[in-house]
Amino acid sequence: MRVMEKKEKIEKKVKNLGEKPLVELRKIWKKVYGEEAPQHSRKYLIPRLAYRIQEEAYGEMSRKGAKRLEYLADRLEKGKRISSDKLPVEGTELILERGEEIHVVMVTNTGLIYREEFYTSLSAVAGKIMGMSYNGPLLFGMRGKKRVACEKYIKSKEGWVALAKRYDDGGFSGKNLERPAIKELFEDVKAGEVDCVVVYTLDRLSRETKDSIEVTSFFRRHRVNFIAVTQIFDNNTPMGKFVQTVLSGAAQLEREMIVERVKNKIATSKEQGLWMGGTLPLGYDVKDKELIINEKEAKTVKHIFERYMELRSMAELARELNREGHRTKRFEAKSGKVYGGEIFKKATVRRIITNPIYMGKTRHYEKQYEGKHEAIIEEEKWKKAQELIKNQPYRRAKYEEALLKGIIKCKSCNANMTLTYAKKENKRYRYYVCNNHLVGKSCESKSRNIVAGEVEKEVMKKAKQLYENWEEKEAKKEKWENLSFGKQKEVVKKLIRE
């Protein structure tokens, strides 16, 4: 195989380094690095030469890989255990069906959420589900017998060698081709690095009939064989293509039935008023899968509803909450790491005020059901808040161009500055204000706003001078005064970059 021949050659070259004398190693160093070797021992030179040889053959390490190594090294230095769990991208839902129970795990950028609790590894979640120490990736079908079966099949074929590289999409739904590993496989097929693709069953490619047929056609175009070890058929013949279509259709039906069962389970639970997980709302904690009131946070929730009735402005209420030191729901994982506790934003306030959970109900799409939990806000008050939102007049902001939007930054904290307005004696004034100041974050600058007209006038004056001597101006043959506002703003950005 083309890839394996190259791999074996590089491995042999790296392995032979251990048998080379110091003088020979220094010669190799000069050849691969283009400079004299440092005055160090064989122990120092060999790993660096091995890395350089592999780097020349396969390309340099990705930024992501380098960061991962730094992370692992840091954990080892601190004496912490390294988890072998390889999680899917943020936002992925891992679904496990065991008997009558459905377990849903949400992947976030900081870890995993399972039944309102944070976990740092999938194995920890598996332990919670099984009641004993258990391999998480194995339980959720991210590795195990299927891989072994494919490798066994490859070994049974004379001259076939399985690539060391893994294309594992465990944890990702097979409903489409938007998966990182299969995209990587496509790129390697195009590059001619793969001769044959072996999977356990056809639905490992996709559970959508259309996608499955398109993928196998793609393999044929690049002269790459495709084999499903438990469903042997020749997809190059009319009969084989028919069998593939039938199997793909069955896989698609199975996926859609699973989705339907999960939806029905969630809908039934919601109708019964049960808490079905997700982001835990401010004011509540979870005990034995039921919501219980957190008295301290409940006071904040009541305060939010009361103040909204008075202020009738979510943006102003968010700023007030931040000034008073209030923060969003704070979580603590079993590892001790803290999540949440962020400043309030307008959207955060809206989610709280419009959430029927606070009047003791659960919501499923547009329908509301009586919940099993205790209410924090009286139903009458909650409905009054909804009426205020509904009847709030929509004010279309007077549109004024902000020349320096996305360009000007705070001198003190380097945050972007936003165009805002102030009204004095029936006159409207424009200012650029530090974003950190607007949302209640710290900014050490004593002057957190700048008069917009003055700074824009100076920038435009300087931009005009530079534009008159700008090389591109001759090609365009446009006078500064004839440029539209958008074009002038674009020129200002280019001049700043240059």
Coordinates of C-alpha atoms in Angstrom, one line a residue:
M1 CA 0.0 0.0 0.0
R2 CA 1.3 3.5 -0.9
V3 CA 0.8 5.0 2.6
M4 CA 2.1 2.0 4.4
E5 CA 5.3 1.8 2.4
K6 CA 6.0 5.5 3.2
K7 CA 5.2 4.9 6.9
E8 CA 7.4 1.8 7.2
K9 CA 10.3 3.7 5.6
I10 CA 10.0 6.6 8.0
E11 CA 9.6 4.3 11.0
K12 CA 12.7 2.4 10.0
K13 CA 14.7 5.6 9.6
V14 CA 13.6 6.8 13.1
K15 CA 14.3 3.4 14.7
N16 CA 17.9 3.3 13.2
L17 CA 18.7 6.6 15.0
G18 CA 19.2 4.6 18.2
E19 CA 22.0 2.6 16.6
K20 CA 23.9 5.6 15.2
P21 CA 27.1 6.8 16.9
L22 CA 27.2 10.5 18.1
V23 CA 29.4 11.5 15.1
E24 CA 26.8 10.1 12.6
L25 CA 23.9 11.8 14.5
R26 CA 25.6 15.1 14.2
K27 CA 25.9 14.7 10.4
I28 CA 22.2 13.8 10.2
W29 CA 21.4 16.9 12.3
K30 CA 23.2 19.2 9.9
K31 CA 21.4 17.6 7.0
V32 CA 17.9 17.9 8.3
Y33 CA 18.3 21.2 10.2
G34 CA 20.8 22.9 7.9
E35 CA 23.1 23.9 10.8
E36 CA 25.8 22.4 13.1
A37 CA 24.5 20.2 15.9
P38 CA 24.5 21.6 19.4
Q39 CA 27.1 20.2 21.8
H40 CA 24.8 17.7 23.5
S41 CA 24.6 13.9 24.1
R42 CA 22.9 11.3 22.0
K43 CA 20.0 11.3 24.4
Y44 CA 19.3 15.0 23.5
L45 CA 19.8 14.6 19.8
I46 CA 17.8 11.4 19.0
P47 CA 14.2 12.6 20.0
R48 CA 14.7 15.9 18.2
L49 CA 16.0 14.2 15.1
A50 CA 13.1 11.7 15.2
Y51 CA 10.6 14.6 15.4
R52 CA 12.3 16.5 12.5
I53 CA 12.4 13.4 10.2
Q54 CA 8.6 12.8 10.8
E55 CA 7.9 16.5 10.4
E56 CA 9.5 16.5 7.0
A57 CA 7.6 13.4 6.0
Y58 CA 4.1 14.2 7.3
G59 CA 4.2 18.0 7.9
E60 CA 4.5 20.1 11.0
M61 CA 2.3 19.5 14.0
S62 CA -1.0 21.4 13.9
R63 CA -1.6 24.2 16.4
K64 CA -4.4 22.2 17.9
G65 CA -2.0 19.2 18.4
A66 CA 0.7 21.4 20.0
K67 CA -1.9 22.9 22.4
R68 CA -3.1 19.4 23.3
L69 CA 0.5 18.3 24.1
E70 CA 1.0 21.4 26.3
Y71 CA -2.2 20.6 28.1
L72 CA -1.1 16.9 28.7
A73 CA 2.4 18.0 29.8
D74 CA 0.9 20.5 32.3
R75 CA -1.4 17.8 33.8
L76 CA 1.5 15.3 34.1
E77 CA 3.6 18.0 35.9
K78 CA 0.8 18.6 38.3
G79 CA 0.5 14.8 38.9
K80 CA -3.0 14.7 37.4
R81 CA -4.4 11.7 35.6
I82 CA -4.8 12.0 31.8
S83 CA -8.2 11.1 30.4
S84 CA -8.2 9.2 27.1
D85 CA -11.7 10.4 26.2
K86 CA -11.9 12.1 22.8
L87 CA -15.0 14.2 22.8
P88 CA -17.0 15.4 19.8
V89 CA -17.2 19.1 19.0
E90 CA -19.2 21.5 21.3
G91 CA -22.9 21.3 20.9
T92 CA -23.0 17.6 20.1
E93 CA -25.6 15.5 22.0
L94 CA -24.6 12.0 22.9
I95 CA -27.7 9.8 23.3
L96 CA -27.7 6.4 25.0
E97 CA -30.8 4.2 25.1
R98 CA -30.8 1.6 27.9
G99 CA -34.0 -0.3 28.3
E100 CA -36.8 2.2 28.9
E101 CA -34.4 5.0 29.9
I102 CA -32.8 7.5 27.5
H103 CA -29.6 9.2 28.6
V104 CA -28.7 12.5 26.9
V105 CA -25.2 14.1 27.4
M106 CA -24.5 17.6 26.0
V107 CA -20.9 18.4 25.0
T108 CA -19.9 21.9 25.9
N109 CA -16.6 23.8 25.4
T110 CA -15.7 23.2 29.0
G111 CA -16.9 19.6 29.5
L112 CA -20.1 17.6 29.6
I113 CA -23.6 18.2 31.1
Y114 CA -25.6 15.2 32.1
R115 CA -28.8 15.7 34.1
E116 CA -27.8 19.2 35.2
E117 CA -24.4 18.2 36.5
F118 CA -21.0 19.0 35.0
Y119 CA -18.5 16.2 34.2
T120 CA -15.0 16.5 32.8
S121 CA -14.9 13.1 31.2
L122 CA -17.3 10.7 29.5
S123 CA -16.1 7.8 31.7
A124 CA -17.4 9.8 34.7
V125 CA -20.8 10.0 33.1
A126 CA -20.7 6.3 32.3
G127 CA -19.9 5.6 36.0
K128 CA -22.9 7.6 37.1
I129 CA -25.2 5.7 34.6
M130 CA -23.8 2.2 35.4
G131 CA -23.3 2.7 39.1
M132 CA -19.7 1.5 38.8
S133 CA -16.4 2.4 37.1
Y134 CA -17.0 2.1 33.3
N135 CA -15.4 3.1 30.0
G136 CA -17.4 6.1 28.7
P137 CA -16.4 6.0 25.0
L138 CA -17.1 2.2 25.0
L139 CA -20.6 2.7 26.6
F140 CA -21.5 5.4 24.1
G141 CA -20.3 3.4 21.1
M142 CA -17.2 5.6 20.4
R143 CA -14.8 2.6 20.4
G144 CA -14.8 -1.2 20.9
K145 CA -15.9 -4.3 19.1
K146 CA -16.7 -2.7 15.8
R147 CA -13.2 -1.4 15.4
V148 CA -11.8 -4.8 16.4
A149 CA -14.0 -6.6 13.8
C150 CA -12.8 -4.3 11.0
E151 CA -9.1 -4.8 12.0
K152 CA -9.6 -8.5 12.1
Y153 CA -11.1 -8.5 8.6
I154 CA -8.1 -6.4 7.3
K155 CA -5.6 -8.9 8.8
S156 CA -7.4 -11.8 7.1
K157 CA -6.5 -10.3 3.7
E158 CA -3.0 -10.9 2.5
G159 CA -1.0 -7.7 2.0
W160 CA -3.6 -5.5 3.7
V161 CA -2.5 -3.2 6.5
A162 CA -4.7 -1.0 8.6
L163 CA -3.6 2.6 8.8
A164 CA -2.5 3.8 12.2
K165 CA -4.6 6.9 11.6
R166 CA -8.2 6.6 13.0
Y167 CA -11.3 8.1 11.4
D168 CA -13.5 7.8 14.5
D169 CA -16.7 9.7 14.5
G170 CA -18.0 8.1 17.7
G171 CA -20.7 10.3 19.4
F172 CA -21.6 12.0 16.2
S173 CA -25.0 11.3 14.6
G174 CA -24.9 9.4 11.3
K175 CA -27.8 11.5 10.0
N176 CA -25.5 13.5 7.7
L177 CA -21.9 13.9 6.6
E178 CA -21.2 17.0 8.8
R179 CA -18.6 15.0 10.8
P180 CA -14.9 15.9 11.2
A181 CA -13.5 12.4 10.7
I182 CA -15.4 11.6 7.6
K183 CA -14.4 14.9 6.1
E184 CA -10.8 14.1 6.9
L185 CA -11.2 10.7 5.2
F186 CA -12.6 12.4 2.0
E187 CA -9.5 14.6 1.9
D188 CA -7.1 11.6 2.3
V189 CA -9.0 9.7 -0.4
K190 CA -8.6 12.7 -2.8
A191 CA -4.9 12.8 -1.9
G192 CA -4.5 9.1 -2.9
E193 CA -3.5 8.0 0.6
V194 CA -6.3 5.4 1.0
D195 CA -6.8 2.3 -1.1
C196 CA -9.8 0.7 0.7
V197 CA -12.4 1.9 3.2
V198 CA -13.6 -0.7 5.7
V199 CA -16.6 -0.1 8.0
Y200 CA -18.5 -2.4 10.3
T201 CA -21.9 -1.6 8.8
L202 CA -23.1 0.6 6.0
D203 CA -24.8 3.1 8.4
R204 CA -21.3 4.0 9.7
L205 CA -21.0 6.1 6.6
S206 CA -24.4 7.7 6.9
R207 CA -27.9 6.8 7.9
E208 CA -29.3 8.8 5.0
T209 CA -29.8 6.8 1.9
K210 CA -28.9 9.7 -0.4
D211 CA -25.6 10.5 1.4
S212 CA -24.7 6.8 1.5
I213 CA -25.0 6.4 -2.2
E214 CA -23.1 9.7 -2.9
V215 CA -20.2 8.6 -0.7
T216 CA -19.8 5.2 -2.3
S217 CA -20.0 6.9 -5.8
F218 CA -17.2 9.2 -4.6
F219 CA -15.1 6.2 -3.6
R220 CA -15.6 4.6 -7.0
R221 CA -14.5 7.8 -8.8
H222 CA -11.3 7.8 -6.9
R223 CA -10.8 4.0 -7.4
V224 CA -11.1 3.3 -3.7
N225 CA -12.8 0.0 -2.6
F226 CA -15.5 0.1 0.0
I227 CA -16.4 -2.9 2.3
A228 CA -18.9 -3.3 5.1
V229 CA -17.7 -6.4 7.0
T230 CA -21.1 -7.5 8.2
Q231 CA -22.9 -6.7 5.0
I232 CA -20.9 -8.1 2.1
F233 CA -22.1 -6.9 -1.3
D234 CA -20.5 -5.7 -4.5
N235 CA -21.5 -2.1 -4.9
N236 CA -20.0 -2.0 -8.4
T237 CA -22.9 -4.2 -9.8
P238 CA -26.5 -3.3 -10.3
M239 CA -27.6 -5.9 -7.7
G240 CA -25.0 -4.7 -5.2
K241 CA -26.2 -1.1 -5.7
F242 CA -29.8 -2.2 -5.1
V243 CA -28.8 -4.0 -1.9
Q244 CA -27.0 -0.9 -0.7
T245 CA -30.0 1.2 -1.3
V246 CA -32.2 -1.2 0.7
L247 CA -29.7 -1.3 3.6
S248 CA -29.3 2.5 3.6
G249 CA -33.1 2.9 3.7
A250 CA -33.4 0.5 6.6
A251 CA -30.7 2.5 8.5
Q252 CA -32.4 5.8 7.8
L253 CA -35.8 4.4 9.1
E254 CA -34.1 3.1 12.3
R255 CA -32.5 6.5 12.9
E256 CA -35.8 8.3 12.4
M257 CA -37.6 5.9 14.7
I258 CA -35.0 6.5 17.5
V259 CA -35.4 10.2 17.1
E260 CA -39.2 9.8 17.3
R261 CA -38.9 7.7 20.5
V262 CA -36.6 10.3 22.1
K263 CA -39.0 13.1 21.2
N264 CA -42.0 11.2 22.5
K265 CA -40.2 10.4 25.8
I266 CA -39.3 14.1 26.3
A267 CA -42.8 15.3 25.4
T268 CA -44.5 12.8 27.8
S269 CA -42.1 13.8 30.7
K270 CA -42.8 17.5 30.1
E271 CA -46.5 16.9 30.1
Q272 CA -46.1 15.2 33.5
G273 CA -44.3 18.3 34.7
L274 CA -40.9 16.7 35.1
W275 CA -37.6 18.5 34.7
M276 CA -35.9 17.1 31.7
G277 CA -32.5 18.7 32.0
G278 CA -30.8 21.4 30.1
T279 CA -29.3 24.7 31.6
L280 CA -30.4 24.9 35.2
P281 CA -32.4 28.1 35.8
L282 CA -31.3 30.7 38.3
G283 CA -33.2 30.2 41.5
Y284 CA -33.3 26.4 41.4
D285 CA -31.0 23.4 42.2
V286 CA -31.6 19.8 41.4
K287 CA -32.0 17.0 43.9
D288 CA -33.1 13.4 42.9
K289 CA -33.9 14.7 39.4
E290 CA -36.3 17.3 40.8
L291 CA -36.0 21.1 40.9
I292 CA -35.8 22.5 44.4
I293 CA -35.7 26.2 45.2
N294 CA -32.3 27.9 46.0
E295 CA -33.5 30.5 48.5
K296 CA -30.6 32.9 47.9
E297 CA -31.0 32.9 44.1
A298 CA -34.8 33.0 44.3
K299 CA -34.5 36.4 46.0
T300 CA -32.6 37.6 42.9
V301 CA -35.3 36.2 40.6
K302 CA -38.0 38.0 42.6
H303 CA -36.0 41.2 42.5
I304 CA -35.6 40.9 38.7
F305 CA -39.4 40.6 38.2
E306 CA -40.1 43.5 40.6
R307 CA -37.6 45.8 39.0
Y308 CA -38.7 45.0 35.5
M309 CA -42.2 46.1 36.4
E310 CA -40.8 49.4 37.5
L311 CA -38.1 50.0 34.9
R312 CA -39.8 48.3 31.9
S313 CA -36.4 48.1 30.2
M314 CA -34.4 44.8 30.1
A315 CA -31.2 46.6 29.1
E316 CA -31.4 49.1 31.9
L317 CA -32.3 46.2 34.4
A318 CA -29.2 44.2 33.2
R319 CA -26.9 47.2 33.8
E320 CA -28.5 47.8 37.3
L321 CA -28.1 44.1 38.2
N322 CA -24.4 44.2 37.2
R323 CA -23.8 47.4 39.2
E324 CA -25.4 45.8 42.3
G325 CA -23.0 42.8 41.9
H326 CA -25.6 40.2 40.8
R327 CA -24.4 37.3 38.6
T328 CA -25.9 34.5 36.6
K329 CA -26.3 30.9 37.8
R330 CA -23.0 29.5 39.1
F331 CA -22.2 25.8 38.7
E332 CA -19.4 23.8 40.3
A333 CA -18.3 20.5 38.6
K334 CA -17.2 17.5 40.6
S335 CA -13.7 18.4 39.7
G336 CA -14.1 21.6 41.6
K337 CA -14.0 23.8 38.5
V338 CA -16.5 26.7 38.5
Y339 CA -18.8 27.6 35.6
G340 CA -21.2 30.4 35.0
G341 CA -21.3 33.4 37.4
E342 CA -21.3 35.8 34.4
I343 CA -22.6 39.3 34.2
F344 CA -26.2 39.9 33.2
K345 CA -27.1 40.8 29.6
K346 CA -30.3 42.0 28.1
A347 CA -30.9 38.5 26.6
T348 CA -30.2 36.9 30.0
V349 CA -32.9 39.0 31.6
R350 CA -35.4 38.2 28.9
R351 CA -34.8 34.4 29.3
I352 CA -35.6 34.7 33.0
I353 CA -38.7 36.9 32.7
T354 CA -40.2 34.8 29.9
N355 CA -39.5 31.4 31.4
P356 CA -42.7 29.8 32.7
I357 CA -40.7 27.6 35.0
Y358 CA -40.8 30.4 37.6
M359 CA -44.5 30.3 37.9
G360 CA -44.4 26.5 38.5
K361 CA -44.9 25.3 34.9
T362 CA -42.8 23.4 32.3
R363 CA -42.8 24.2 28.6
H364 CA -42.6 22.0 25.6
Y365 CA -42.5 24.1 22.4
E366 CA -45.5 26.5 22.7
K367 CA -47.4 24.4 25.3
Q368 CA -47.2 24.8 29.0
Y369 CA -47.9 22.1 31.7
E370 CA -48.2 22.1 35.5
G371 CA -44.8 21.3 36.9
K372 CA -43.8 19.1 39.8
H373 CA -41.6 21.9 41.2
E374 CA -42.5 24.9 43.5
A375 CA -43.1 28.3 41.9
I376 CA -40.9 31.3 42.7
I377 CA -43.2 33.9 41.1
E378 CA -46.9 34.1 41.4
E379 CA -48.7 33.2 38.1
E380 CA -50.5 36.5 38.0
K381 CA -47.3 38.5 38.3
W382 CA -45.5 36.4 35.7
K383 CA -48.4 36.9 33.2
K384 CA -48.4 40.7 34.0
A385 CA -44.7 40.7 33.0
Q386 CA -45.5 39.0 29.7
E387 CA -48.2 41.7 29.0
L388 CA -45.6 44.4 29.6
I389 CA -43.2 42.8 27.1
K390 CA -46.0 42.3 24.6
N391 CA -47.2 45.9 24.9
Q392 CA -43.7 47.5 25.0
P393 CA -43.6 49.9 22.1
Y394 CA -41.0 49.0 19.5
R395 CA -38.6 51.9 19.1
R396 CA -36.7 51.9 15.9
A397 CA -33.4 53.6 16.7
K398 CA -32.5 56.6 14.6
Y399 CA -29.9 55.2 12.3
E400 CA -26.7 57.1 12.3
E401 CA -23.5 55.9 10.7
A402 CA -20.7 55.1 13.1
L403 CA -17.5 55.7 11.1
L404 CA -15.2 54.1 13.7
K405 CA -17.4 51.1 14.6
G406 CA -15.2 48.0 14.9
I407 CA -12.1 50.2 14.6
I408 CA -11.8 52.4 17.7
K409 CA -10.7 50.7 20.9
C410 CA -10.4 51.8 24.6
K411 CA -6.9 53.0 25.4
S412 CA -7.0 51.5 28.9
C413 CA -8.5 48.0 28.4
N414 CA -8.3 47.6 24.6
A415 CA -12.0 46.7 24.4
N416 CA -14.0 47.8 21.3
M417 CA -15.9 51.1 21.7
T418 CA -19.6 51.4 20.8
L419 CA -21.5 54.5 19.5
T420 CA -24.0 55.6 22.1
Y421 CA -26.2 58.7 22.7
A422 CA -27.0 61.2 25.4
K423 CA -29.7 63.8 25.5
K424 CA -29.2 67.2 27.2
E425 CA -31.6 70.1 26.9
N426 CA -33.4 68.5 24.0
K427 CA -30.2 68.0 22.1
R428 CA -28.8 64.6 21.2
Y429 CA -25.0 64.0 21.6
R430 CA -23.0 61.1 20.1
Y431 CA -20.2 59.3 22.1
Y432 CA -18.0 56.3 21.7
V433 CA -18.1 54.3 24.9
C434 CA -15.9 51.4 26.1
N435 CA -17.8 48.1 25.8
N436 CA -16.5 46.9 29.1
H437 CA -18.0 49.9 30.8
L438 CA -21.3 49.4 29.1
V439 CA -21.7 45.8 30.4
G440 CA -20.4 46.5 33.8
K441 CA -16.9 45.0 33.5
S442 CA -13.8 46.6 34.9
C443 CA -12.1 49.4 33.0
E444 CA -9.5 51.6 34.7
S445 CA -9.8 54.5 32.3
K446 CA -11.1 57.6 34.0
S447 CA -12.6 58.9 30.7
R448 CA -14.6 56.0 29.3
N449 CA -16.3 57.9 26.5
I450 CA -15.1 60.1 23.6
V451 CA -17.1 62.7 21.8
A452 CA -17.9 61.0 18.5
G453 CA -17.9 64.1 16.2
E454 CA -14.5 65.3 17.3
V455 CA -12.6 62.0 16.9
E456 CA -14.3 61.2 13.6
K457 CA -13.4 64.7 12.3
E458 CA -9.7 64.1 13.1
V459 CA -9.7 60.6 11.6
M460 CA -11.4 61.7 8.4
K461 CA -9.0 64.6 8.0
K462 CA -6.0 62.4 8.3
A463 CA -7.6 59.7 6.1
K464 CA -8.2 62.2 3.4
Q465 CA -4.6 63.3 3.4
L466 CA -3.3 59.8 3.2
Y467 CA -5.8 58.8 0.5
E468 CA -4.6 61.6 -1.7
N469 CA -1.2 60.0 -1.8
W470 CA -2.4 56.4 -1.8
E471 CA -1.3 54.2 -4.8
E472 CA -4.7 52.7 -5.4
K473 CA -6.3 56.2 -5.8
E474 CA -4.7 56.6 -9.3
A475 CA -6.3 53.4 -10.5
K476 CA -9.7 54.3 -9.1
K477 CA -9.6 57.9 -10.2
E478 CA -12.1 58.9 -7.5
K479 CA -12.0 62.0 -5.4
W480 CA -12.3 61.6 -1.6
E481 CA -15.4 63.8 -1.6
N482 CA -17.1 61.5 -4.2
L483 CA -16.7 58.3 -2.1
S484 CA -19.8 57.0 -0.3
F485 CA -19.7 56.8 3.5
G486 CA -19.3 53.0 3.3
K487 CA -16.4 53.4 0.9
Q488 CA -14.7 56.0 3.1
K489 CA -15.1 53.7 6.1
E490 CA -13.5 50.9 4.1
V491 CA -10.6 53.1 3.1
V492 CA -10.1 54.2 6.8
K493 CA -9.8 50.5 7.8
K494 CA -7.3 49.8 5.0
L495 CA -5.2 52.8 6.0
I496 CA -5.2 51.7 9.6
R497 CA -4.0 48.2 8.6
E498 CA -1.2 49.6 6.4

